[in-house]
DNA sequence: CTCCTTCGTCGAACCGGTTCGAGGGCGAGC
DNA sequence: GCTCGCCCTCGAACCGGTTCGACGAAGGAG
């Protein structure tokens, strides 16, 4: 039942049981065995709440992500999985908190009620009140993504600017001159989501550098939106021969839109973007893309957070990742007849 | 800081502050306002661990799912999202526990250390030690899926037998005579996962009823495995004209395998199965399938669990769902020339 | 033989809430 | 005017651990 019960049955005091379990003071071998036997018999495990209250640590990490109203993307899901696994390796549990908006109830619960020792934030915005709030309180947190001013903060991020630019250069090298950009949904762009902004930035600058003609689009996070977006692209400029996308969930729809328009990938039209490998391999032809290393990022985020928890005064650290483009089957040279 | 600090500044006792917050005893309007002002000034929120210790409830639900080593399927991910959202509506947090195996460390933590008030289990096996254990302890839990003996238990499940059978009948009605079944990976089947078993059962019985020639396959949870499996199917019996699958993650590979073999869907080959709508819509042509209502199931699981927590002696309840087949574009009449 | 350590154990206080029983103040009823 | 009862409020105990200071016994040094 509780530690007092164990103590009574072992004929020792509560504190001795506690020391036997924690090893923070020496306990005679004989006493330790006596206690251990009682514990094994009763299947005793110390109560987590009591322990958390006494030593001020909950052994739980918070994972803060936007509410699922708009479905999760595969990338977000991969993050969740890898964070949970990595946390388990450090003996931390993970508490999920669907808190997109600033200072909402769920977020407050996590922090102010001290349910978690630290937090990992997903879907960061360039100006993010949640992050500002955490930084101001010096609360141990690590972001997956980074805000506009991120030098003195803890995060693991993708270099979306460089990745989008790499996609543009890849297409330009293949001879494409008129390309489109399919971004995340418009409300996310307006809200300032960093991947949407930096990706768009990288795309636009690289395209200007290479003198390409571009159009940029926002697209809902689902297949039907992807198809509609593809139709719009071909309607707006039928001479478009390639696109770059950050929108994983729209990918299936984009492919369908191309098929419906009679464009063969990659002969008539090239598609590339920033997408986790397992999703890039789902479509046919498989997508040439900068593979988002979601698992690695989740693991790194946990490692950083654990380090920050163990060394409260450590200097901020971060990892900026820029995976190379994996050449698969969705891009090819611009068709001479099609190029404008 | 803590309730004592609030009490001191408001000039009352700690118990009065507690009652003012909980409303379990009446507090004069004046005192209440005084306390509230101090709380607002200091931004006080009661410590969750202390509260949990005192009243024996953590306001947290555990979500037990298999470790991500084998990646999550879209369905699992939809469950996680909907469970978290539904739980938030009832003021519960959700603690994730990656515990596929019986009685492993993470599972023990949740239960024995009383980190959660109740648990939701995913990926149930026909004989499931975890479930037996929970039932034996009368621990408040709800399964997404059901064991072999499930009458006196709490669960939300899909009628996989009926769904697989419905798929078979749909194909038989279209004139298909030689069909295949693509199941979840073999190790899951061997481990006794209920969806794999019941789905296979329903498929086999319905096919026998209709006098169809069948082959059944296990297939890894990813696109490359799906493609390999498709190749095997066409190699083993080139006259196969349709298949039924429970394996969402393999779907993209199955389509690719068909394309590689020059089989057009649905003209030359029909594909159907049990898949969440948003994934069925991702492939081209869109999949005719029994749409797994993942969101509804997650919500129902939380509702059942909350009810069980509120009424510890309530009789077991469950929901068996059998969504109809949504006709999309991946099935068609057996081609006269192709049918054996 | 005495003094001083060291080792093992214990009791008590504490973490920050909740809850119970008791008691003070005040108005109503007789 | 006294008593009864109600409304508020308070102090103390409790939830189940951890941790600190103290203390008795055993052992080594002088």
XYZ file of C-alpha atoms (C1' of nucleotides) in Angstrom:
740
model
C 0.000 0.000 0.000
C 2.105 2.917 1.211
C 5.563 3.304 2.598
C 4.337 3.172 6.190
C 2.789 -0.233 5.581
C 6.045 -1.506 4.141
C 7.971 -0.103 7.093
C 5.656 -1.729 9.597
C 5.855 -5.157 7.986
C 9.618 -4.956 7.661
C 9.927 -3.779 11.239
C 11.763 -0.570 10.362
C 10.943 3.109 10.125
C 9.525 4.853 7.058
C 12.708 6.765 6.507
C 14.738 3.578 6.397
C 12.505 2.217 3.656
C 12.919 5.450 1.754
C 16.710 5.293 2.041
C 16.757 1.658 1.070
C 14.916 2.545 -2.110
C 16.774 5.688 -3.037
C 20.224 4.629 -1.858
C 20.876 8.146 -0.567
C 22.138 6.825 2.730
C 23.647 3.476 3.473
C 21.393 0.739 4.754
C 22.677 -2.575 6.066
C 22.511 -5.436 3.684
C 20.256 -7.398 5.996
C 17.730 -4.602 6.408
C 17.721 -3.941 2.703
C 16.872 -7.564 1.956
C 14.108 -7.624 4.546
C 12.557 -4.508 3.021
C 12.958 -5.763 -0.507
C 11.166 -8.981 0.329
C 8.161 -7.158 1.753
C 8.084 -4.857 -1.264
C 8.161 -7.769 -3.670
C 5.435 -9.586 -1.792
C 3.091 -6.632 -1.806
C 4.094 -5.306 -5.217
C 4.622 -1.890 -3.736
C 5.499 1.112 -5.915
C 5.856 4.587 -4.417
C 3.056 7.003 -5.206
C 4.094 9.404 -7.943
C 2.119 12.383 -6.641
C 3.584 12.129 -3.172
C 7.037 11.802 -4.553
C 6.535 14.749 -6.882
C 5.255 16.844 -4.004
C 8.166 16.009 -1.783
C 11.011 16.504 -4.172
C 9.509 19.034 -6.534
C 9.974 17.001 -9.695
C 7.251 15.219 -11.577
C 9.401 13.168 -13.971
C 7.049 14.284 -16.696
C 7.649 16.373 -19.796
C 4.938 18.385 -21.506
C 4.511 18.186 -25.244
C 2.638 21.238 -26.439
C 1.132 21.116 -29.899
C -1.699 22.758 -31.743
C -5.186 21.372 -31.281
C -6.043 18.620 -33.733
C -9.023 20.439 -35.195
C -6.982 20.705 -38.311
C -5.698 17.146 -38.486
C -2.196 16.247 -37.615
C 0.293 16.041 -40.387
C 2.506 13.022 -40.629
C 5.427 15.100 -39.519
C 3.771 16.186 -36.299
C 2.880 12.608 -35.590
C 6.421 11.432 -36.109
C 7.566 14.073 -33.654
C 5.136 12.889 -31.037
C 6.264 9.310 -31.411
C 9.943 10.026 -31.251
C 9.597 12.406 -28.320
C 7.699 9.832 -26.306
C 10.260 7.155 -27.029
C 13.248 9.328 -26.280
C 11.655 10.568 -23.067
C 11.014 7.014 -21.934
C 14.719 6.303 -22.296
C 15.396 9.033 -19.732
C 12.596 7.832 -17.441
C 10.276 10.665 -18.242
C 6.629 10.382 -19.095
C 5.082 12.677 -21.658
C 1.972 14.737 -21.074
C 0.188 15.944 -24.184
C -1.223 19.424 -24.255
C -3.267 20.628 -27.208
C -2.489 24.308 -26.856
C -2.209 26.271 -30.001
C -3.294 29.593 -28.693
C -1.518 31.766 -26.213
C -2.188 31.479 -22.556
C -5.076 29.075 -22.888
C -6.291 26.853 -20.134
C -4.430 23.720 -21.003
C -1.112 25.507 -21.314
C -1.617 27.191 -17.969
C -2.335 23.870 -16.350
C 0.930 22.415 -17.452
C 3.092 25.225 -16.264
C 1.449 27.024 -13.382
C 0.169 23.863 -11.758
C 3.600 22.312 -12.136
C 2.421 19.173 -13.831
C 5.628 18.921 -15.826
C 9.311 19.537 -15.218
C 9.861 20.904 -18.698
C 8.132 21.355 -22.012
C 8.668 20.776 -25.706
C 6.809 23.114 -28.018
C 5.809 22.321 -31.578
C 4.586 24.462 -34.458
C 6.446 27.563 -33.447
C 5.536 30.984 -34.774
C 8.018 33.711 -35.635
C 6.477 35.795 -32.885
C 5.271 33.358 -30.351
C 3.670 34.501 -27.113
C 4.037 31.060 -25.618
C 7.780 31.119 -26.140
C 8.137 34.686 -24.874
C 6.212 33.691 -21.805
C 8.413 30.684 -21.126
C 11.609 32.619 -21.708
C 10.425 35.352 -19.351
C 9.786 32.792 -16.633
C 12.972 30.909 -17.450
C 10.883 27.783 -17.633
C 12.831 24.797 -18.988
C 11.535 24.392 -22.514
C 12.811 23.386 -25.908
C 11.155 24.368 -29.159
C 10.854 22.249 -32.267
C 11.193 25.216 -34.576
C 12.448 28.693 -33.754
C 11.110 32.181 -33.347
C 12.455 35.267 -35.068
C 14.821 36.078 -32.209
C 16.118 32.712 -31.294
C 19.793 33.116 -30.527
C 19.482 32.810 -26.795
C 16.949 30.068 -26.715
C 16.801 26.282 -26.723
C 15.492 24.700 -29.908
C 15.829 22.087 -32.604
C 14.942 23.372 -36.016
C 14.978 22.800 -39.701
C 16.623 25.359 -41.927
C 13.484 25.849 -43.980
C 14.992 28.753 -45.854
C 17.920 26.678 -47.057
C 15.773 23.644 -47.787
C 13.257 25.534 -49.894
C 16.145 27.225 -51.689
C 17.779 23.870 -52.345
C 14.561 22.637 -53.909
C 14.449 25.710 -56.160
C 18.051 25.244 -57.229
C 17.411 21.574 -57.923
C 14.535 22.502 -60.219
C 16.414 25.375 -61.844
C 19.350 23.066 -62.524
C 16.932 20.769 -64.327
C 15.922 23.669 -66.535
C 12.589 24.636 -65.025
C 11.754 28.315 -65.487
C 8.178 28.656 -64.253
C 7.545 27.089 -60.878
C 4.999 27.266 -58.081
C 5.188 27.076 -54.312
C 2.546 25.234 -52.292
C 2.613 26.438 -48.732
C 0.761 25.443 -45.571
C -2.760 26.854 -45.094
C -3.236 30.586 -45.229
C -4.360 30.959 -41.630
C -1.094 29.391 -40.494
C 0.909 31.740 -42.683
C -1.012 34.700 -41.326
C -0.515 33.471 -37.785
C 3.201 33.574 -38.466
C 4.185 29.911 -38.479
C 7.885 29.812 -38.980
C 8.094 26.940 -41.450
C 5.576 28.639 -43.734
C 7.395 31.979 -43.566
C 10.966 30.825 -43.832
C 10.107 28.305 -46.505
C 8.378 30.973 -48.546
C 11.325 33.278 -48.024
C 13.876 30.739 -49.141
C 11.783 29.868 -52.153
C 11.257 33.460 -53.228
C 14.860 34.565 -52.816
C 16.340 31.532 -54.553
C 13.875 31.872 -57.416
C 14.764 35.551 -57.822
C 18.441 34.639 -57.795
C 17.879 32.186 -60.599
C 15.568 34.521 -62.471
C 12.594 32.164 -62.336
C 8.959 33.042 -62.786
C 7.050 32.019 -59.697
C 3.612 31.893 -58.170
C 2.981 31.062 -54.526
C -0.081 29.414 -53.039
C -1.484 28.482 -49.695
C -3.197 25.134 -49.442
C -5.281 23.321 -46.828
C -3.754 20.358 -45.010
C -5.624 17.623 -46.862
C -5.843 15.858 -50.199
C -8.909 17.629 -51.645
C -7.305 21.028 -50.986
C -4.156 19.812 -52.670
C -6.089 18.823 -55.746
C -7.930 22.143 -55.867
C -4.656 23.983 -55.445
C -3.080 22.052 -58.293
C -6.004 22.927 -60.536
C -5.585 26.568 -59.644
C -1.876 26.478 -60.438
C -2.430 25.017 -63.886
C -5.268 27.398 -64.519
C -3.304 30.471 -63.448
C -0.270 29.537 -65.535
C -0.542 26.431 -67.694
C 3.135 26.787 -68.558
C 4.172 25.938 -64.994
C 6.434 22.883 -65.077
C 7.319 22.270 -61.466
C 6.417 22.991 -57.874
C 7.896 22.977 -54.392
C 5.737 22.114 -51.407
C 5.969 22.104 -47.637
C 2.536 20.651 -47.383
C 2.809 16.956 -46.788
C -0.882 16.326 -46.346
C -1.720 17.944 -49.669
C 0.728 15.816 -51.589
C -1.733 13.091 -52.540
C -4.122 15.736 -53.854
C -1.396 17.474 -55.831
C -0.565 14.219 -57.567
C -4.218 13.605 -58.312
C -4.599 17.093 -59.733
C -1.676 16.500 -62.050
C -3.036 13.144 -63.177
C -6.439 14.686 -63.812
C -4.817 17.373 -65.963
C -3.000 14.711 -67.910
C 0.432 15.783 -66.707
C 2.799 12.944 -66.147
C 5.269 13.120 -63.268
C 8.146 13.608 -63.828
C 7.994 13.775 -67.627
C 5.636 16.761 -67.881
C 5.858 18.132 -64.387
C 8.319 17.936 -61.493
C 7.325 17.913 -57.834
C 9.634 18.359 -54.871
C 9.568 19.795 -51.380
C 10.225 19.197 -47.709
C 8.564 16.011 -46.501
C 9.360 13.156 -44.117
C 10.868 10.175 -45.934
C 8.122 7.733 -45.059
C 5.540 9.998 -46.674
C 7.685 10.795 -49.653
C 7.814 7.063 -50.317
C 4.066 6.680 -50.141
C 3.258 8.486 -53.370
C 3.944 7.232 -56.884
C 6.347 8.245 -58.291
C 8.207 8.598 -55.021
C 8.906 12.160 -54.109
C 12.307 13.737 -54.505
C 12.464 15.770 -51.321
C 14.476 17.116 -48.434
C 13.656 14.405 -45.911
C 12.508 15.860 -42.601
C 14.385 13.858 -39.956
C 11.443 13.888 -37.592
C 12.724 11.108 -35.400
C 16.102 12.657 -34.950
C 14.540 16.008 -34.157
C 12.284 14.578 -31.487
C 15.195 12.778 -29.927
C 17.396 15.845 -29.994
C 14.674 17.951 -28.441
C 14.387 15.542 -25.541
C 18.139 15.399 -25.123
C 18.387 19.166 -24.982
C 15.544 19.398 -22.517
C 16.992 16.748 -20.235
C 20.317 18.533 -20.307
C 18.643 21.796 -19.456
C 16.809 20.170 -16.574
C 19.991 18.627 -15.223
C 21.974 21.859 -15.564
C 19.616 24.765 -14.929
C 22.306 27.328 -15.638
C 23.660 25.844 -18.833
C 23.950 28.194 -21.775
C 21.238 27.861 -24.435
C 21.950 25.310 -27.129
C 20.268 24.445 -30.370
C 20.512 22.327 -33.476
C 19.772 23.669 -36.942
C 19.338 20.790 -39.363
C 19.444 20.939 -43.140
C 19.090 17.438 -44.535
C 20.120 16.987 -48.160
C 17.606 16.395 -50.916
C 16.976 12.717 -51.522
C 16.711 12.099 -55.213
C 13.749 9.866 -55.904
C 11.504 9.819 -58.909
C 9.350 12.922 -59.017
C 11.647 15.405 -60.697
C 13.195 15.463 -64.127
C 14.453 17.829 -66.784
C 12.051 20.461 -68.001
C 10.426 19.229 -71.185
C 11.755 21.411 -73.995
C 8.330 21.733 -75.566
C 6.688 22.662 -72.293
C 9.151 25.193 -70.972
C 8.001 28.747 -71.696
C 3.490 30.868 -4.539
C 1.526 28.423 -2.402
C -1.802 28.477 -0.658
C -0.252 29.581 2.618
C 1.196 32.667 0.967
C -2.194 33.539 -0.482
C -3.828 33.025 2.891
C -1.329 35.259 4.638
C -1.701 38.106 2.161
C -5.456 37.867 2.212
C -5.441 37.739 6.015
C -7.312 34.446 6.236
C -6.472 30.815 6.946
C -5.314 28.293 4.374
C -8.523 26.331 4.652
C -10.583 29.396 3.850
C -8.623 29.912 0.664
C -9.172 26.289 -0.238
C -12.909 26.569 0.329
C -13.095 29.794 -1.596
C -11.534 28.036 -4.559
C -13.437 24.784 -4.408
C -16.767 26.173 -3.266
C -17.285 23.170 -1.019
C -18.264 25.377 1.880
C -19.732 28.822 1.774
C -17.394 31.778 2.055
C -18.583 35.343 2.526
C -18.667 37.444 -0.578
C -16.220 39.913 0.915
C -13.639 37.292 1.849
C -13.968 35.649 -1.501
C -13.229 38.907 -3.295
C -10.237 39.623 -1.076
C -8.794 36.199 -1.809
C -9.525 36.443 -5.494
C -7.708 39.743 -5.728
C -4.575 38.337 -4.145
C -4.730 35.289 -6.398
C -5.076 37.438 -9.488
C -2.206 39.663 -8.433
C 0.149 36.762 -7.848
C -1.135 34.575 -10.656
C -1.503 31.704 -8.242
C -2.523 28.213 -9.395
C -2.714 25.292 -6.977
C 0.041 22.719 -7.299
C -1.207 19.667 -9.155
C 0.920 17.145 -7.254
C -0.236 18.368 -3.880
C -3.812 18.329 -4.993
C -3.470 14.856 -6.439
C -1.915 13.621 -3.224
C -4.636 15.086 -1.069
C -7.681 13.987 -2.965
C -6.365 10.898 -4.658
C -7.135 11.967 -8.204
C -4.610 13.135 -10.749
C -6.997 14.457 -13.418
C -4.882 12.595 -15.917
C -5.733 9.741 -18.248
C -3.167 7.299 -19.568
C -3.075 6.432 -23.241
C -1.275 3.139 -23.702
C -0.113 2.323 -27.193
C 2.563 0.212 -28.803
C 6.061 1.629 -29.031
C 6.694 3.587 -32.208
C 9.527 1.357 -33.326
C 7.164 0.175 -35.954
C 5.864 3.530 -37.087
C 2.450 4.751 -36.207
C -0.265 4.218 -38.694
C -2.533 7.086 -39.569
C -5.305 5.437 -37.675
C -3.362 5.276 -34.443
C -2.446 8.888 -34.835
C -6.031 9.926 -35.342
C -6.911 8.085 -32.154
C -4.275 9.923 -30.195
C -5.467 13.277 -31.441
C -9.115 12.675 -30.772
C -8.473 11.199 -27.338
C -6.431 14.204 -26.290
C -9.079 16.608 -27.498
C -11.950 14.775 -25.912
C -10.071 14.445 -22.643
C -9.372 18.175 -22.590
C -13.106 18.792 -22.821
C -13.534 16.899 -19.549
C -10.561 18.652 -17.919
C -8.283 15.666 -18.110
C -4.712 15.669 -19.319
C -3.372 12.736 -21.277
C -0.200 10.870 -20.436
C 1.290 8.792 -23.222
C 2.745 5.418 -22.454
C 4.522 3.428 -25.133
C 3.816 -0.021 -23.754
C 3.283 -2.744 -26.216
C 4.502 -5.575 -24.104
C 2.951 -6.955 -21.003
C 3.879 -5.630 -17.636
C 6.772 -3.513 -18.838
C 8.211 -0.630 -16.919
C 6.258 2.179 -18.465
C 2.946 0.420 -17.972
C 3.788 -0.273 -14.338
C 4.620 3.350 -13.788
C 1.241 4.498 -14.945
C -0.772 2.157 -12.817
C 1.154 1.200 -9.724
C 2.534 4.670 -9.151
C -0.945 6.102 -9.635
C 0.043 8.629 -12.235
C -3.326 8.358 -13.929
C -6.933 7.989 -12.847
C -7.778 5.716 -15.741
C -6.351 4.346 -18.953
C -7.229 3.880 -22.587
C -5.545 0.956 -24.329
C -4.882 0.728 -28.031
C -3.918 -2.160 -30.296
C -5.646 -4.839 -28.302
C -4.827 -8.498 -28.696
C -7.348 -11.314 -28.527
C -5.531 -12.565 -25.461
C -4.123 -9.540 -23.818
C -2.227 -9.754 -20.544
C -2.494 -6.032 -20.048
C -6.262 -6.177 -20.200
C -6.472 -9.249 -17.968
C -4.292 -7.464 -15.467
C -6.453 -4.365 -15.475
C -9.664 -6.331 -15.216
C -8.258 -8.330 -12.303
C -7.412 -5.122 -10.470
C -10.666 -3.503 -11.489
C -8.631 -0.572 -12.724
C -10.726 1.939 -14.681
C -9.754 1.335 -18.275
C -11.338 1.378 -21.687
C -9.976 -0.481 -24.693
C -9.971 0.668 -28.269
C -10.513 -2.804 -29.620
C -11.638 -5.905 -27.755
C -10.231 -9.145 -26.496
C -11.700 -12.590 -27.175
C -13.796 -12.538 -24.024
C -15.034 -9.019 -23.974
C -18.634 -9.115 -22.824
C -18.005 -7.815 -19.348
C -15.475 -5.194 -20.238
C -15.360 -1.577 -21.329
C -14.366 -0.965 -24.916
C -14.965 0.807 -28.198
C -14.369 -1.400 -31.188
C -14.748 -1.872 -34.862
C -16.572 -4.921 -36.135
C -13.622 -6.010 -38.228
C -15.259 -9.295 -39.080
C -18.298 -7.596 -40.555
C -16.257 -4.915 -42.292
C -13.932 -7.363 -43.999
C -16.937 -9.440 -44.987
C -18.653 -6.377 -46.405
C -15.599 -5.695 -48.539
C -15.674 -9.260 -49.840
C -19.345 -9.055 -50.673
C -18.812 -5.758 -52.419
C -16.129 -7.322 -54.603
C -18.116 -10.514 -55.198
C -21.113 -8.447 -56.255
C -18.886 -6.787 -58.818
C -18.048 -10.192 -60.224
C -14.580 -10.736 -58.785
C -13.753 -14.408 -58.256
C -10.062 -14.457 -57.287
C -9.161 -12.016 -54.559
C -6.380 -11.426 -52.051
C -6.246 -10.178 -48.484
C -3.452 -7.883 -47.301
C -3.207 -8.051 -43.540
C -1.100 -6.256 -40.954
C 2.476 -7.504 -40.421
C 2.971 -11.132 -39.534
C 4.419 -10.492 -36.105
C 1.245 -8.644 -35.164
C -0.909 -11.470 -36.431
C 1.154 -13.971 -34.487
C 0.957 -11.787 -31.394
C -2.813 -12.020 -31.694
C -3.816 -8.495 -32.642
C -7.540 -8.504 -32.832
C -8.023 -6.431 -35.969
C -5.697 -8.733 -37.894
C -7.458 -11.863 -36.667
C -11.047 -10.782 -36.913
C -10.456 -9.105 -40.249
C -8.885 -12.277 -41.612
C -11.763 -14.295 -40.204
C -14.417 -12.129 -41.760
C -12.601 -12.157 -45.065
C -12.135 -15.924 -45.134
C -15.692 -16.809 -44.128
C -17.335 -14.373 -46.501
C -15.137 -15.529 -49.356
C -16.028 -19.162 -48.636
C -19.690 -18.235 -48.559
C -19.406 -16.679 -51.985
C -17.229 -19.475 -53.301
C -14.279 -17.219 -54.088
C -10.684 -18.246 -54.595
C -8.506 -16.409 -52.094
C -4.949 -15.915 -50.948
C -4.016 -14.096 -47.767
C -0.855 -12.144 -47.068
C 0.814 -10.330 -44.237
C 2.504 -7.076 -45.081
C 4.766 -4.626 -43.273
C 3.387 -1.240 -42.213
C 5.060 0.839 -44.916
C 4.964 1.592 -48.614
C 7.915 -0.552 -49.759
C 6.410 -3.612 -48.048
C 3.115 -2.878 -49.737
C 4.767 -2.810 -53.124
C 6.630 -6.043 -52.455
C 3.429 -7.677 -51.258
C 1.588 -6.584 -54.388
C 4.312 -8.086 -56.535
C 4.010 -11.323 -54.645
C 0.256 -11.417 -55.097
C 0.485 -10.990 -58.857
C 3.287 -13.485 -59.034
C 1.445 -16.111 -56.995
C -1.752 -15.762 -58.987
C -1.714 -13.394 -61.938
C -5.441 -13.920 -62.356
C -6.185 -12.096 -59.107
C -8.480 -9.160 -59.852
C -9.036 -7.535 -56.470
C -7.823 -7.238 -52.927
C -9.002 -6.229 -49.470
C -6.589 -4.591 -47.036
C -6.516 -3.534 -43.416
C -3.076 -2.118 -43.874
C -3.353 1.591 -44.297
C 0.364 2.277 -44.387
C 0.941 -0.225 -47.184
C -1.697 1.326 -49.406
C 0.632 3.638 -51.311
C 2.937 0.694 -52.020
C 0.072 -1.479 -53.173
C -0.942 1.169 -55.677
C 2.628 1.510 -56.868
C 2.939 -2.243 -57.276
C -0.200 -2.281 -59.399
C 1.029 0.599 -61.541
C 4.380 -1.109 -61.999
C 2.609 -4.251 -63.168
C 0.609 -2.231 -65.623
C -2.700 -2.892 -63.885
C -5.048 0.034 -63.952
C -7.253 0.698 -60.928
C -10.156 0.109 -61.076
C -10.328 -1.107 -64.692
C -7.978 -4.075 -64.293
C -7.884 -4.410 -60.551
C -10.091 -3.387 -57.626
C -8.785 -2.344 -54.220
C -10.821 -1.904 -51.077
C -10.428 -2.315 -47.339
C -10.772 -0.714 -43.933
C -9.045 2.667 -43.813
C -9.678 6.092 -42.264
C -11.363 8.450 -44.697
C -8.584 10.996 -44.800
C -6.109 8.347 -45.913
C -8.504 6.771 -48.366
C -8.731 10.173 -50.031
C -4.995 10.542 -50.306
C -4.465 7.893 -52.954
C -5.461 8.108 -56.603
C -7.959 6.798 -57.460
C -9.522 7.397 -54.086
C -10.106 4.224 -52.129
C -13.505 2.652 -51.784
C -13.364 1.603 -48.159
C -15.094 1.147 -44.850
C -14.082 4.442 -43.259
C -12.626 3.953 -39.793
C -14.267 6.633 -37.640
C -11.122 7.214 -35.640
C -12.230 10.526 -34.194
C -15.550 9.211 -33.040
C -13.880 6.182 -31.490
C -11.414 8.262 -29.529
C -14.193 10.481 -28.283
C -16.358 7.539 -27.289
C -13.475 5.905 -25.460
C -12.962 9.029 -23.382
C -16.666 9.329 -22.698
C -16.853 5.754 -21.491
C -13.808 6.188 -19.319
C -15.077 9.391 -17.743
C -18.367 7.703 -17.045
C -16.592 4.782 -15.456
C -14.531 7.122 -13.309
C -17.602 9.022 -12.177
C -19.565 5.855 -11.425
C -17.126 3.204 -10.224
C -19.861 0.604 -9.942
C -21.503 1.160 -13.299
C -22.035 -1.920 -15.444
C -19.566 -2.375 -18.315
C -20.532 -0.675 -21.542
C -19.158 -0.778 -25.027
C -19.712 0.393 -28.568
C -19.257 -1.866 -31.574
C -19.074 0.228 -34.720
C -19.527 -0.963 -38.269
C -19.332 1.991 -40.624
C -20.690 1.426 -44.128
C -18.448 1.189 -47.152
C -17.910 4.546 -48.820
C -17.969 4.097 -52.548
C -15.098 6.005 -54.072
C -13.130 5.177 -57.176
C -10.951 2.148 -56.574
C -13.382 -0.694 -57.294
C -15.195 -1.677 -60.428
C -16.664 -4.677 -62.197
C -14.327 -7.558 -62.833
C -13.008 -7.263 -66.351
C -14.517 -10.153 -68.344
C -11.184 -10.874 -70.024
C -9.277 -10.902 -66.752
C -11.621 -12.946 -64.577
C -10.539 -16.543 -64.356
C 40.018 1.877 29.463
C 38.423 5.957 27.480
C 37.503 9.017 23.598
C 36.210 9.774 19.017
C 34.438 8.088 14.444
C 31.639 5.781 11.622
C 27.632 3.241 10.483
C 22.779 2.261 10.612
C 18.474 3.653 12.155
C 14.845 6.538 13.876
C 11.675 10.480 14.759
C 10.114 14.731 13.189
C 9.433 18.239 9.940
C 8.221 19.361 5.441
C 6.234 19.531 0.451
C 1.139 22.052 -0.694
C -2.892 21.047 -0.913
C -8.036 19.110 1.290
C -11.236 18.221 4.823
C -13.171 17.570 9.350
C -14.594 19.201 13.823
C -14.938 23.058 16.591
C -15.933 27.651 17.795
C -17.070 32.733 17.438
C -20.458 36.121 16.061
C -24.792 37.389 15.041
C -29.748 37.411 14.215
C -34.173 35.256 15.211
C -37.434 33.228 18.360
C -39.447 32.729 22.903
C -32.366 38.561 28.037
C -31.166 33.969 26.886
C -30.838 30.280 23.922
C -30.732 28.152 19.696
C -29.061 27.790 15.144
C -26.762 29.348 11.094
C -23.021 31.266 8.687
C -18.054 31.883 8.435
C -13.746 30.962 9.677
C -9.968 28.640 11.837
C -6.666 25.055 13.482
C -5.238 20.503 13.075
C -4.829 16.211 10.881
C -3.987 13.856 6.786
C -2.456 12.314 1.872
C 2.562 9.513 1.031
C 6.543 10.351 0.175
C 11.807 12.759 1.280
C 15.311 14.578 4.127
C 17.642 16.477 8.103
C 19.461 16.109 12.727
C 20.190 13.116 16.424
C 21.321 9.059 18.749
C 22.988 4.317 20.100
C 26.174 0.667 19.082
C 30.349 -0.953 17.383
C 35.125 -0.417 16.308
C 39.760 1.790 16.143
C 43.301 4.742 18.096
C 45.821 6.459 21.914
